[in-house]
mmCIF file of C-alpha atoms and ligand atoms in Angstrom:
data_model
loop_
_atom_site.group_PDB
_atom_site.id
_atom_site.type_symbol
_atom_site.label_atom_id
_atom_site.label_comp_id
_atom_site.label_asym_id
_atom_site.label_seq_id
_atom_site.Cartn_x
_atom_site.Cartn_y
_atom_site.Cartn_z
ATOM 1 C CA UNK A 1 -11.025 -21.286 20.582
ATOM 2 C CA UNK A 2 -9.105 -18.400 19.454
ATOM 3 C CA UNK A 3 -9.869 -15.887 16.473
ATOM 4 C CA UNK A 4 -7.993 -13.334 14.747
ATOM 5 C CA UNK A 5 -7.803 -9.433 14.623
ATOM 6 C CA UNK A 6 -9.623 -8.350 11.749
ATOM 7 C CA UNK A 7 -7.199 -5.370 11.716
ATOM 8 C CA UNK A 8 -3.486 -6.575 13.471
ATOM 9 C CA UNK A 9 -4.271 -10.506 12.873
ATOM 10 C CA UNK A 10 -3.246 -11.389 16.691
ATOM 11 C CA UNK A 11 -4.797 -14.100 18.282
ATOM 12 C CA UNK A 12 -7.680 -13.067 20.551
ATOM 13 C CA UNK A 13 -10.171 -14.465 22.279
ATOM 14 C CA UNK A 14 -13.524 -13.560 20.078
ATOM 15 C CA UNK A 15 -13.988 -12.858 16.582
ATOM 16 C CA UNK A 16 -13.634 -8.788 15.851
ATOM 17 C CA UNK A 17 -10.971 -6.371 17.081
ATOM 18 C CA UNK A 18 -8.345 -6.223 19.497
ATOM 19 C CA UNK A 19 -9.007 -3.796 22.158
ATOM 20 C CA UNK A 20 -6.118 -1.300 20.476
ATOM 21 C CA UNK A 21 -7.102 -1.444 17.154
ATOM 22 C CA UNK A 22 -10.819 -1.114 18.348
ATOM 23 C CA UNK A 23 -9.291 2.293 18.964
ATOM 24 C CA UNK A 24 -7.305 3.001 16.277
ATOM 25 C CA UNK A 25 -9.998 1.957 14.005
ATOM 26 C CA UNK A 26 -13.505 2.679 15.464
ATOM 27 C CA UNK A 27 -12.309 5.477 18.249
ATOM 28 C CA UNK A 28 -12.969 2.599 21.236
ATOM 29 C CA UNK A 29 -16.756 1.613 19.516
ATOM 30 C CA UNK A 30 -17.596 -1.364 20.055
ATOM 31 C CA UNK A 31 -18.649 -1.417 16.003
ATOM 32 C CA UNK A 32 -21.535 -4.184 15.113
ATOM 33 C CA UNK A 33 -21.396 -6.129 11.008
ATOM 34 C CA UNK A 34 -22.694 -3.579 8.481
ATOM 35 C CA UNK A 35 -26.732 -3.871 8.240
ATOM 36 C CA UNK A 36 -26.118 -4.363 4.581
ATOM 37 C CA UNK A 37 -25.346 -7.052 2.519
ATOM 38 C CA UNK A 38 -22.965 -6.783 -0.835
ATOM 39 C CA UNK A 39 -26.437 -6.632 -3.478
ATOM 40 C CA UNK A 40 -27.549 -3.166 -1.454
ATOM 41 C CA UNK A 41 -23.697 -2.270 -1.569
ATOM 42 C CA UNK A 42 -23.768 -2.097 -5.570
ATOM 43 C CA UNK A 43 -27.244 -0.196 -4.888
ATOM 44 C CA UNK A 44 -25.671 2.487 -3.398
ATOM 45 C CA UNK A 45 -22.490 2.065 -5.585
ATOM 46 C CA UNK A 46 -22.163 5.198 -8.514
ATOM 47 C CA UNK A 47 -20.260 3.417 -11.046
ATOM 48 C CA UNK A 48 -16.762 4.703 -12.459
ATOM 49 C CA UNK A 49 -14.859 4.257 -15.302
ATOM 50 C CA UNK A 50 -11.124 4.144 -15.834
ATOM 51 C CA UNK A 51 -8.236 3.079 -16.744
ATOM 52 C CA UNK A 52 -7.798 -0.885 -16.398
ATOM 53 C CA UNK A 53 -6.050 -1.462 -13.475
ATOM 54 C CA UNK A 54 -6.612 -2.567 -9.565
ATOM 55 C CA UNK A 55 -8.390 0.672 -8.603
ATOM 56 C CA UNK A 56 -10.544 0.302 -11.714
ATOM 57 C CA UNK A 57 -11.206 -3.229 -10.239
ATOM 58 C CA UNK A 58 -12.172 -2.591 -6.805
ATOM 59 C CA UNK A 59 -15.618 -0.547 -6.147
ATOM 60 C CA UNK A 60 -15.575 1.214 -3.044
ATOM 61 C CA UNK A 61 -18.308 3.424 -1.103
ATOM 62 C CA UNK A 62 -17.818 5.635 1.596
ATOM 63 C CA UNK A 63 -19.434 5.402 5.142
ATOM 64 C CA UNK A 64 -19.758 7.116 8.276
ATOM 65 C CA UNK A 65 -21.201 6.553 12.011
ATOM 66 C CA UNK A 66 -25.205 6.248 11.620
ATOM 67 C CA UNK A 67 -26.499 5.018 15.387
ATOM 68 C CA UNK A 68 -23.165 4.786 17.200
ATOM 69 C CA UNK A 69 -22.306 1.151 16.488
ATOM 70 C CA UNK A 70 -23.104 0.930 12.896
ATOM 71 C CA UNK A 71 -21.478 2.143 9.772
ATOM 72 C CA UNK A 72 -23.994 3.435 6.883
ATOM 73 C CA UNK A 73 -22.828 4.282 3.822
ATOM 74 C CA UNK A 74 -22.579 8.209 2.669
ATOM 75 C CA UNK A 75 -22.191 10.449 0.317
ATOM 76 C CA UNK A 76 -20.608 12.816 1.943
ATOM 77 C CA UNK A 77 -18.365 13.453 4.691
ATOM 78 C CA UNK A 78 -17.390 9.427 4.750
ATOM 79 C CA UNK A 79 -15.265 8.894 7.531
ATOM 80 C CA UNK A 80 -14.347 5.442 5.968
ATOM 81 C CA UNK A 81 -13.830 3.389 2.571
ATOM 82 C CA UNK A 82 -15.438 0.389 1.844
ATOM 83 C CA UNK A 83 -14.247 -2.196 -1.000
ATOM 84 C CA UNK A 84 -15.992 -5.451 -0.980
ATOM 85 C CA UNK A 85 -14.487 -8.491 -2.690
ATOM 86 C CA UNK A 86 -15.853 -7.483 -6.494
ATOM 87 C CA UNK A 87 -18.315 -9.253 -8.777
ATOM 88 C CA UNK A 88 -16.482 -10.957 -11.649
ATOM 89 C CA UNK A 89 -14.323 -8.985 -13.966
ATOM 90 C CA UNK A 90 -13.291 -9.319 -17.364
ATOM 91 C CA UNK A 91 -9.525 -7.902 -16.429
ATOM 92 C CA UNK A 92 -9.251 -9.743 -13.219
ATOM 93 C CA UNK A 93 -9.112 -12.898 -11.641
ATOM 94 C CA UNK A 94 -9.273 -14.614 -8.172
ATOM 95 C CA UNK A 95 -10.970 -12.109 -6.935
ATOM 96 C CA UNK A 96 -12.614 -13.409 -3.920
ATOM 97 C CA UNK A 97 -8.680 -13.019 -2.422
ATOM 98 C CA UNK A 98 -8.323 -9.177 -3.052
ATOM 99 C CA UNK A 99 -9.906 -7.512 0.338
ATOM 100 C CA UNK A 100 -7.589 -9.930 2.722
ATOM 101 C CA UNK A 101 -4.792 -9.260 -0.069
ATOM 102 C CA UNK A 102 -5.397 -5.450 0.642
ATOM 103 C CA UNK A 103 -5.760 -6.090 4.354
ATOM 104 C CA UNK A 104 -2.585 -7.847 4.739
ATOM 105 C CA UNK A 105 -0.393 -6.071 2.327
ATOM 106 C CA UNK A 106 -1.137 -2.760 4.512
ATOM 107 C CA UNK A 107 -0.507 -4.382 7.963
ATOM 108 C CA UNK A 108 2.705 -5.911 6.396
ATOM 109 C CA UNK A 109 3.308 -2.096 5.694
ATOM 110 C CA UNK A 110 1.964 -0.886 8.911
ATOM 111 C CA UNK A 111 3.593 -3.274 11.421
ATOM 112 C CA UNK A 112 6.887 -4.912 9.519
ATOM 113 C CA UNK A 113 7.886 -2.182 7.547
ATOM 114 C CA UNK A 114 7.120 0.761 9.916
ATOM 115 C CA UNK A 115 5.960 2.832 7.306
ATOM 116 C CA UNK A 116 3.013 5.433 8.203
ATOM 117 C CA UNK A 117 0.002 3.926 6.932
ATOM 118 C CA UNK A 118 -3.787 4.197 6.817
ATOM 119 C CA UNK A 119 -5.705 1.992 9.639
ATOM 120 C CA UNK A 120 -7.610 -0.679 8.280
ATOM 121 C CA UNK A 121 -8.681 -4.006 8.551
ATOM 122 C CA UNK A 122 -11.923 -6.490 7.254
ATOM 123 C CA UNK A 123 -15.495 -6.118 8.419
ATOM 124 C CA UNK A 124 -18.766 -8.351 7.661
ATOM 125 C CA UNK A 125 -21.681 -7.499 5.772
ATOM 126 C CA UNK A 126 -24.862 -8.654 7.445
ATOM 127 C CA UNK A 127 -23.932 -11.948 5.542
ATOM 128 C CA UNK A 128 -20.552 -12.457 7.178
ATOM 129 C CA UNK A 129 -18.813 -12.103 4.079
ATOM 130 C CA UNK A 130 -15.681 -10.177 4.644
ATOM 131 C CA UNK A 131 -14.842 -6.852 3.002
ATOM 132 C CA UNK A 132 -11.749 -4.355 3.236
ATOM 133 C CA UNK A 133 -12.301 -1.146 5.603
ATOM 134 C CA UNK A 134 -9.633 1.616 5.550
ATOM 135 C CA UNK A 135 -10.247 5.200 7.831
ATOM 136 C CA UNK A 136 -9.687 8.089 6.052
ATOM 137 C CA UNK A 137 -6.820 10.395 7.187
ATOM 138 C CA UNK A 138 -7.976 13.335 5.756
ATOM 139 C CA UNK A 139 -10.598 13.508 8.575
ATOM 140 C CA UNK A 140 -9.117 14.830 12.170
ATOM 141 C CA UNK A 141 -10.159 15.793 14.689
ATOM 142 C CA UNK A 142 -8.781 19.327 16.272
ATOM 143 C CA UNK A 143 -8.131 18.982 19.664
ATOM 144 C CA UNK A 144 -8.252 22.635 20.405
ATOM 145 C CA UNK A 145 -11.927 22.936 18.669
ATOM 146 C CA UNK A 146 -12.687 19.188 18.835
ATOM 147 C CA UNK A 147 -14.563 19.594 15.878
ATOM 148 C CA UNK A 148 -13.597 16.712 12.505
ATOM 149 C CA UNK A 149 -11.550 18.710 10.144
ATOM 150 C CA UNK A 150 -10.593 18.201 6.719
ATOM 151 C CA UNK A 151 -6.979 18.335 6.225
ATOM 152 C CA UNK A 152 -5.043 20.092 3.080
ATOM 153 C CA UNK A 153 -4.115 17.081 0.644
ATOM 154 C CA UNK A 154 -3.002 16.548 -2.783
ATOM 155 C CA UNK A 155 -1.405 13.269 -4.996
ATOM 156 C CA UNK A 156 1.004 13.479 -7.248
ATOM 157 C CA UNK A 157 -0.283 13.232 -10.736
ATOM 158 C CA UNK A 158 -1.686 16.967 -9.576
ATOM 159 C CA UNK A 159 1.955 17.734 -8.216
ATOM 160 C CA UNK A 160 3.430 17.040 -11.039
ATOM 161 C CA UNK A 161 0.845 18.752 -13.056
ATOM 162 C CA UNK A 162 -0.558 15.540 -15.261
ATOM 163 C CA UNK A 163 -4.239 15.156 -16.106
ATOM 164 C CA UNK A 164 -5.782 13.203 -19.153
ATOM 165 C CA UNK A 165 -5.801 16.449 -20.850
ATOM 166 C CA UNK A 166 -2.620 16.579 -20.665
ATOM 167 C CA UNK A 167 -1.125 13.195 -20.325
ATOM 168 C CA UNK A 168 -3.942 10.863 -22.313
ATOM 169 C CA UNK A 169 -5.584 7.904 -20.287
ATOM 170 C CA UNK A 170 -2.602 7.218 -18.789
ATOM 171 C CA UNK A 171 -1.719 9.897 -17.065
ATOM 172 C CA UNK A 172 -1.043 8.265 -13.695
ATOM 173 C CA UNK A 173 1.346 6.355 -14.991
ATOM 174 C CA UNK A 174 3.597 8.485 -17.557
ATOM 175 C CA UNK A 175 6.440 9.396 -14.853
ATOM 176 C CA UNK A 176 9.061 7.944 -12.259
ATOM 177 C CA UNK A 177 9.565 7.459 -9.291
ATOM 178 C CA UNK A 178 12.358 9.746 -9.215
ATOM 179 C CA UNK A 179 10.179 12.758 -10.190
ATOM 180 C CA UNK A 180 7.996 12.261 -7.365
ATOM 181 C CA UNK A 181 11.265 12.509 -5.513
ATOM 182 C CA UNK A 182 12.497 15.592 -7.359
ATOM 183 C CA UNK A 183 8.879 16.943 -6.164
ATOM 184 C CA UNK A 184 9.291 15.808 -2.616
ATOM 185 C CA UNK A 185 12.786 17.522 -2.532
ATOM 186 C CA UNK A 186 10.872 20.837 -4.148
ATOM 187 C CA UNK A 187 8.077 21.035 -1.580
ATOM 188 C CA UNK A 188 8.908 19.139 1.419
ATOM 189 C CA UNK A 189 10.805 21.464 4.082
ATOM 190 C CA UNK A 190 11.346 17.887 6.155
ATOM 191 C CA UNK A 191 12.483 16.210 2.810
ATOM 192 C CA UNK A 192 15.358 13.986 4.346
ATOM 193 C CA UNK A 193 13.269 11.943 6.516
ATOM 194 C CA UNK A 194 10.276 11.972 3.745
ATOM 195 C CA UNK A 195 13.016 10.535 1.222
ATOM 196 C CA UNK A 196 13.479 8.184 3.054
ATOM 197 C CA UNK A 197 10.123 7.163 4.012
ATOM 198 C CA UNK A 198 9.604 6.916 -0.052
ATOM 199 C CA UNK A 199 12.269 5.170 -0.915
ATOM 200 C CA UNK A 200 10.944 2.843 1.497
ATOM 201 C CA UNK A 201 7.406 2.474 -0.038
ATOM 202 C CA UNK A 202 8.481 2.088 -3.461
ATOM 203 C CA UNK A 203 11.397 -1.054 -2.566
ATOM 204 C CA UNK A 204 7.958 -2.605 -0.321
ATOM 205 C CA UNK A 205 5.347 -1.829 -3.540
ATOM 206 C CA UNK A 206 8.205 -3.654 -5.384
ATOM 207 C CA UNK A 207 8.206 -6.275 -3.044
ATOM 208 C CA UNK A 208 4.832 -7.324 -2.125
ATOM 209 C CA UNK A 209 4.038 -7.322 -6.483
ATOM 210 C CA UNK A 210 2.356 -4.365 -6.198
ATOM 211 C CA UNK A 211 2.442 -3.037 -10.242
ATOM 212 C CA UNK A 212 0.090 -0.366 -9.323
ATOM 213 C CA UNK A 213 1.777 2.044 -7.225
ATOM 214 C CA UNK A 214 0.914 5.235 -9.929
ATOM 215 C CA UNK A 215 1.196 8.871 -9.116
ATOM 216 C CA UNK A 216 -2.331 9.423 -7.234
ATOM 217 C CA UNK A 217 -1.497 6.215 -4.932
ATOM 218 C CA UNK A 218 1.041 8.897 -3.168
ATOM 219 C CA UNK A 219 0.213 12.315 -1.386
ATOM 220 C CA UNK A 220 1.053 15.347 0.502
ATOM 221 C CA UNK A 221 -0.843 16.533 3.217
ATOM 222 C CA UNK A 222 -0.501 19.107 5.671
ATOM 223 C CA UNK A 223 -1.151 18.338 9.474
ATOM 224 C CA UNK A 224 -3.653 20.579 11.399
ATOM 225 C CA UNK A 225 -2.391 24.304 11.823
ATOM 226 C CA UNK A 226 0.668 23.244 9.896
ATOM 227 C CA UNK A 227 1.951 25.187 7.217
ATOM 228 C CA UNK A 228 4.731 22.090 6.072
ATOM 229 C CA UNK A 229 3.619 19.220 3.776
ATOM 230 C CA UNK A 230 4.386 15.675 4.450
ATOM 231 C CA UNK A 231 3.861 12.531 2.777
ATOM 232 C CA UNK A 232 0.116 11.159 3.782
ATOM 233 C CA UNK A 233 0.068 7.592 5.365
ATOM 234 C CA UNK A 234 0.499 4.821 2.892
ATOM 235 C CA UNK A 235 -2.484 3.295 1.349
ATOM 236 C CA UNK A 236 -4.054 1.172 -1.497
ATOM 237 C CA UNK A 237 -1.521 -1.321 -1.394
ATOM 238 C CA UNK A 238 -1.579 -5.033 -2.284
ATOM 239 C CA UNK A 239 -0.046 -7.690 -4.568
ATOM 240 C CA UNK A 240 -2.174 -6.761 -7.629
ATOM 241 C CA UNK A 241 0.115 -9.217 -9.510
ATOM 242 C CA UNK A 242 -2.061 -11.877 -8.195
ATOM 243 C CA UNK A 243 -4.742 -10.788 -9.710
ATOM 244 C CA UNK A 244 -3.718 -8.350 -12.911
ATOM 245 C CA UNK A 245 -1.275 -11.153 -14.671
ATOM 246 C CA UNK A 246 -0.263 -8.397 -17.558
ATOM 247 C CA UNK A 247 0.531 -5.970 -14.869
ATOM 248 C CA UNK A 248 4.460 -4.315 -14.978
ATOM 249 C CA UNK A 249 6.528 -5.404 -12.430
ATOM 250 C CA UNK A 250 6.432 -1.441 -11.014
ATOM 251 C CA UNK A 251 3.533 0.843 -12.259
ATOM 252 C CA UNK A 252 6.353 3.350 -12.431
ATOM 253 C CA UNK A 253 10.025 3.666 -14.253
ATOM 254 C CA UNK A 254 12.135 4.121 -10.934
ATOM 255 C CA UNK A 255 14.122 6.549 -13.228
ATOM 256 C CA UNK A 256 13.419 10.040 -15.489
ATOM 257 C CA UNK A 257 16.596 8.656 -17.706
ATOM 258 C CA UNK A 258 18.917 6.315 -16.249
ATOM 259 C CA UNK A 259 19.704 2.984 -16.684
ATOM 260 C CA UNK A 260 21.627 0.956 -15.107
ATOM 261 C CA UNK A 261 23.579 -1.711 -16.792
ATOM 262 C CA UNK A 262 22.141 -4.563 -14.600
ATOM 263 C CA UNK A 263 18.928 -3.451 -15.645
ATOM 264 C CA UNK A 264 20.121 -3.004 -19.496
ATOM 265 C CA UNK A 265 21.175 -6.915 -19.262
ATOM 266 C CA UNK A 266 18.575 -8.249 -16.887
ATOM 267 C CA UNK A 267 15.528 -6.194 -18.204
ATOM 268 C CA UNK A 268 14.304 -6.042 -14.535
ATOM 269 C CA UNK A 269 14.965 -4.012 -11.393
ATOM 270 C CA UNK A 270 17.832 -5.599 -9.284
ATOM 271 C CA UNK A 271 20.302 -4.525 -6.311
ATOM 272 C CA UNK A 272 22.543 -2.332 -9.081
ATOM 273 C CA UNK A 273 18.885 -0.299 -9.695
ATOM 274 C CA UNK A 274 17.750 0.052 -6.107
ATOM 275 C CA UNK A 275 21.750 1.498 -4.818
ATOM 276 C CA UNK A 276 21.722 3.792 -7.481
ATOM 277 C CA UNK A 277 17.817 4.649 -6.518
ATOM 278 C CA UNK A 278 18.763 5.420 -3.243
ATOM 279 C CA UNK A 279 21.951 7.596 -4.373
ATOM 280 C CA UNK A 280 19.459 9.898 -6.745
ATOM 281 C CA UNK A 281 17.472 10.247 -3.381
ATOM 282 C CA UNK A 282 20.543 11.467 -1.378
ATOM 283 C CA UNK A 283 20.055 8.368 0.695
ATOM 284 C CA UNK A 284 23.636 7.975 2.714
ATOM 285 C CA UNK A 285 25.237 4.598 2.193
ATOM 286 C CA UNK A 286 25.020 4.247 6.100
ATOM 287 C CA UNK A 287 21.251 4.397 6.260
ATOM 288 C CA UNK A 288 20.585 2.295 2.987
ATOM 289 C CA UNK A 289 22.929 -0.370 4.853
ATOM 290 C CA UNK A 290 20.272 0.016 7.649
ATOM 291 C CA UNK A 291 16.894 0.011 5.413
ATOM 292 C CA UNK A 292 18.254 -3.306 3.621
ATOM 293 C CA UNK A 293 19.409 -5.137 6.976
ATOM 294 C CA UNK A 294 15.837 -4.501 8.158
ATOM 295 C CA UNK A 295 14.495 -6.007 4.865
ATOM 296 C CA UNK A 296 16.597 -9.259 5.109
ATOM 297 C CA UNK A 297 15.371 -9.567 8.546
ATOM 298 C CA UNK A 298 11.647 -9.280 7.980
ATOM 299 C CA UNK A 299 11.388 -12.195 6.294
ATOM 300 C CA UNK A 300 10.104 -14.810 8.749
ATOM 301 C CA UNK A 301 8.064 -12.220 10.222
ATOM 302 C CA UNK A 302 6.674 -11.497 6.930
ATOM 303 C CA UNK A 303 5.587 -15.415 6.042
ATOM 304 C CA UNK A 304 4.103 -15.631 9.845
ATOM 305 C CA UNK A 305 2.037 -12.526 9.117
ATOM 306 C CA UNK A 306 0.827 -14.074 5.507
ATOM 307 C CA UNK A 307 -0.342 -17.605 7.033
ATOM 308 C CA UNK A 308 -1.886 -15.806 9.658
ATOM 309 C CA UNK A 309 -3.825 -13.512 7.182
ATOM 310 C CA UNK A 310 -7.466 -14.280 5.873
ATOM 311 C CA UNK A 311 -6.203 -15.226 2.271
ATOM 312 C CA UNK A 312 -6.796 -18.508 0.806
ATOM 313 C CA UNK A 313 -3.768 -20.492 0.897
ATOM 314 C CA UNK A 314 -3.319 -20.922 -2.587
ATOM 315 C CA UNK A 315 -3.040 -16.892 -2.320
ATOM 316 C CA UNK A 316 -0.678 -17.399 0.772
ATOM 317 C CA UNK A 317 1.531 -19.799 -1.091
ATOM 318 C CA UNK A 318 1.536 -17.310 -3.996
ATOM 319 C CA UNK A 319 2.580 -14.149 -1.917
ATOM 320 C CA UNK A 320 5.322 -15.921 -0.459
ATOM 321 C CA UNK A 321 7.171 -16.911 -2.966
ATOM 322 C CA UNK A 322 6.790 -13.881 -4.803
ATOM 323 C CA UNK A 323 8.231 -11.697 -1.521
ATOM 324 C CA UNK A 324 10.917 -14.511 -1.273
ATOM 325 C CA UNK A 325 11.786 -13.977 -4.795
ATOM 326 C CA UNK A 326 11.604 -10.608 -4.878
ATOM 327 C CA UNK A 327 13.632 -10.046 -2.328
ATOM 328 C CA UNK A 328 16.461 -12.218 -3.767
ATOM 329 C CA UNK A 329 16.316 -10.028 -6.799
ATOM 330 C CA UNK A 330 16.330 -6.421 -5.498
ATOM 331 C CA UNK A 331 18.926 -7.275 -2.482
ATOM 332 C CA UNK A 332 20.928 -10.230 -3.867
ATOM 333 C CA UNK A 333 21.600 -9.870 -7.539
ATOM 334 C CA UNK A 334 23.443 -7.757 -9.584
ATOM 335 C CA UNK A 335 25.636 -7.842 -12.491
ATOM 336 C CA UNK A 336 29.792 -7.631 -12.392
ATOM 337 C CA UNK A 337 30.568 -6.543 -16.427
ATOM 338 C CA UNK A 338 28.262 -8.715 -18.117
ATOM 339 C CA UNK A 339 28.482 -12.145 -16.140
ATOM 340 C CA UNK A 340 25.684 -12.216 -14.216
ATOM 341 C CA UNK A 341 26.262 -12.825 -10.766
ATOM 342 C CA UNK A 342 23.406 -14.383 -8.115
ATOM 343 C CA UNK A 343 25.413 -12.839 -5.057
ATOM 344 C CA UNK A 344 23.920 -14.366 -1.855
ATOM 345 C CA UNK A 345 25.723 -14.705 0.697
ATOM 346 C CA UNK A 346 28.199 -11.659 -0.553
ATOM 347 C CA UNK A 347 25.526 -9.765 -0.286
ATOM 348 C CA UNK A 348 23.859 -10.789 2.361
ATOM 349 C CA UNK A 349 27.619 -10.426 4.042
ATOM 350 C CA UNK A 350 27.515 -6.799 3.024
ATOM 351 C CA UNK A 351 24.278 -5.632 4.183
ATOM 352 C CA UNK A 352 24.052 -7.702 7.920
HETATM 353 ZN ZN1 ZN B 401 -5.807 -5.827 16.533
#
């Protein structure tokens, strides 16, 4: 009998964590179910109100180490996030997928795409149902002082300067990716590598289906006695599409004011939008050759990953084809005039 990592979904022998992610996770604790079930959760729970959309969805608490192998929830000082699989919602549906959707859309970041990213993984109420853990990466600790710190961090619907005063309700969402670029380019001294690092996360939001990758779902931080800002780890990601149906393909316009004339005659993001994406980030046709070679190769990986994950295989089926799709439309069409043409192997030809 074998089980899975809750966290890197290898095969091990008993049901929990792999010894490594044990650490990453839990610092090396040997960490027990939480001694709560999901009612006492929405006890504890202070409810919000937002904007419709995934985070509005998903109630989360905070917790931190009560005896040393149980997590308690807190109102302060949380060292983690909790979001349980959510009670029945009016904008939402198959809900009971969306903390293994979260879990595996972040190790797919984590592991196949090599981008920096939150740890994470699932954890059992006292019940055994599952729920979605992430460790917050604001909390470090100095290893001069060895005492927890609270880094520097800020998103970028405050970087850019929009709040609902200013912007309405939807002031997370009234920009482009390009002018968190333009920011990143303004404030990051490192801002070659950290371009690159974006561009990455917005081409895997757009192909996992993630429509909700707004301005506060990326940040700057700066490291411990640093005075330079880099991008935080990635986080909050999943294919909301499976459970949002009127979401946008993208949460946000790639562009400020371009568009491209695939996108003018296809109406949705293709090759044509990505290149040119990856030219307004300074991204040098050598290393975009690179970043798509390493997409058309993750794709096995990527379906392995997904049947090995805790979703329910209708939700398995369902990510897969979307990623399959997806990645035939941002890497192997584009338009020549206005005859459309489904390049595959061309394309294929020019990126491998
Ligand atoms: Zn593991």
């Amino acid at each position: 009998m074998s089980d899975r990592c809750y966290s890197c979904l290898r095969e091990i022998k008993r049901r929990g964590y792999c010894t490594k992610c044990k650490k990453s996770l839990f610092n090396g604790i040997n960490i027990k179910p939480l001694n709560f079930d999901k009612t006492e959760f929405y006890e504890v729970k202070t409810q919000m109100t937002e904007r419709m959309s995934i985070s509005g969805v998903q109630d989360k608490i905070s917790l931190t180490f009560g005896d040393s192998k149980t997590l308690t929830p807190t109102d302060k000082n949380g060292r983690y996030i909790l979001k349980p699989i959510p009670r029945s919602h009016d904008s939402a549906t198959r809900l009971e997928d969306i903390a293994a959707n979260e879990h595996l859309c972040m190790q797919l970041s984590q592991q196949v795409f090599k981008i920096p990213t939150a740890y994470n993984g699932l954890i059992e109420f006292s019940d055994g149902e599952l729920a979605y853990i992430t460790k917050r990466f604001d909390y470090v600790v100095n290893e001069e002082t060895k005492q927890v710190q609270k880094l520097d961090q800020e998103d970028f619907a405050s970087i850019v300067g929009h709040t609902k005063d200013t912007h309405g309700d939807n002031y997370k969402y009234d920009s482009s990716y390009e002018e968190i670029a333009d920011n990143i380019k303004r404030v990051v001294a490192a801002s070659v590598p950290a371009l690159e690092d974006f561009y990455i996360r917005v081409v895997f939001n757009y192909l996992i289906g993630n429509g909700d990758a707004h301005l506060k779902n990326f940040s700057l931080t700066r490291g411990v006695g640093r005075e330079d800002y880099s991008l935080t780890p990635n986080y909050d990601v999943l294919y909301s599409k499976y459970h949002i149906k009127e979401d946008s393909d993208m949460a946000l316009e790639l562009f400020k004011n371009t568009e491209t004339t695939a996108f003018g005659a296809m109406g949705y993001y293709t090759l044509e939008d990505f290149e040119t994406f990856a030219e307004v980030l300074g991204i040098k046709k050598r290393r975009l050759n690179k970043i798509f070679q390493n997409i058309l190769q993750t794709q096995n990986i990527v379906h392995d990953m997904t049947e090995s994950s805790f979703l329910s295989q209708n939700a398995k089926d369902s990510f897969n084809d979307n990623f399959e799709k997806r990645v035939k439309e941002c890497l192997c069409y584009s338009i020549s005039g206005y005859k459309f043409i489904g390049i595959t192997q061309p394309t294929i030809d020019k990126y491998l």
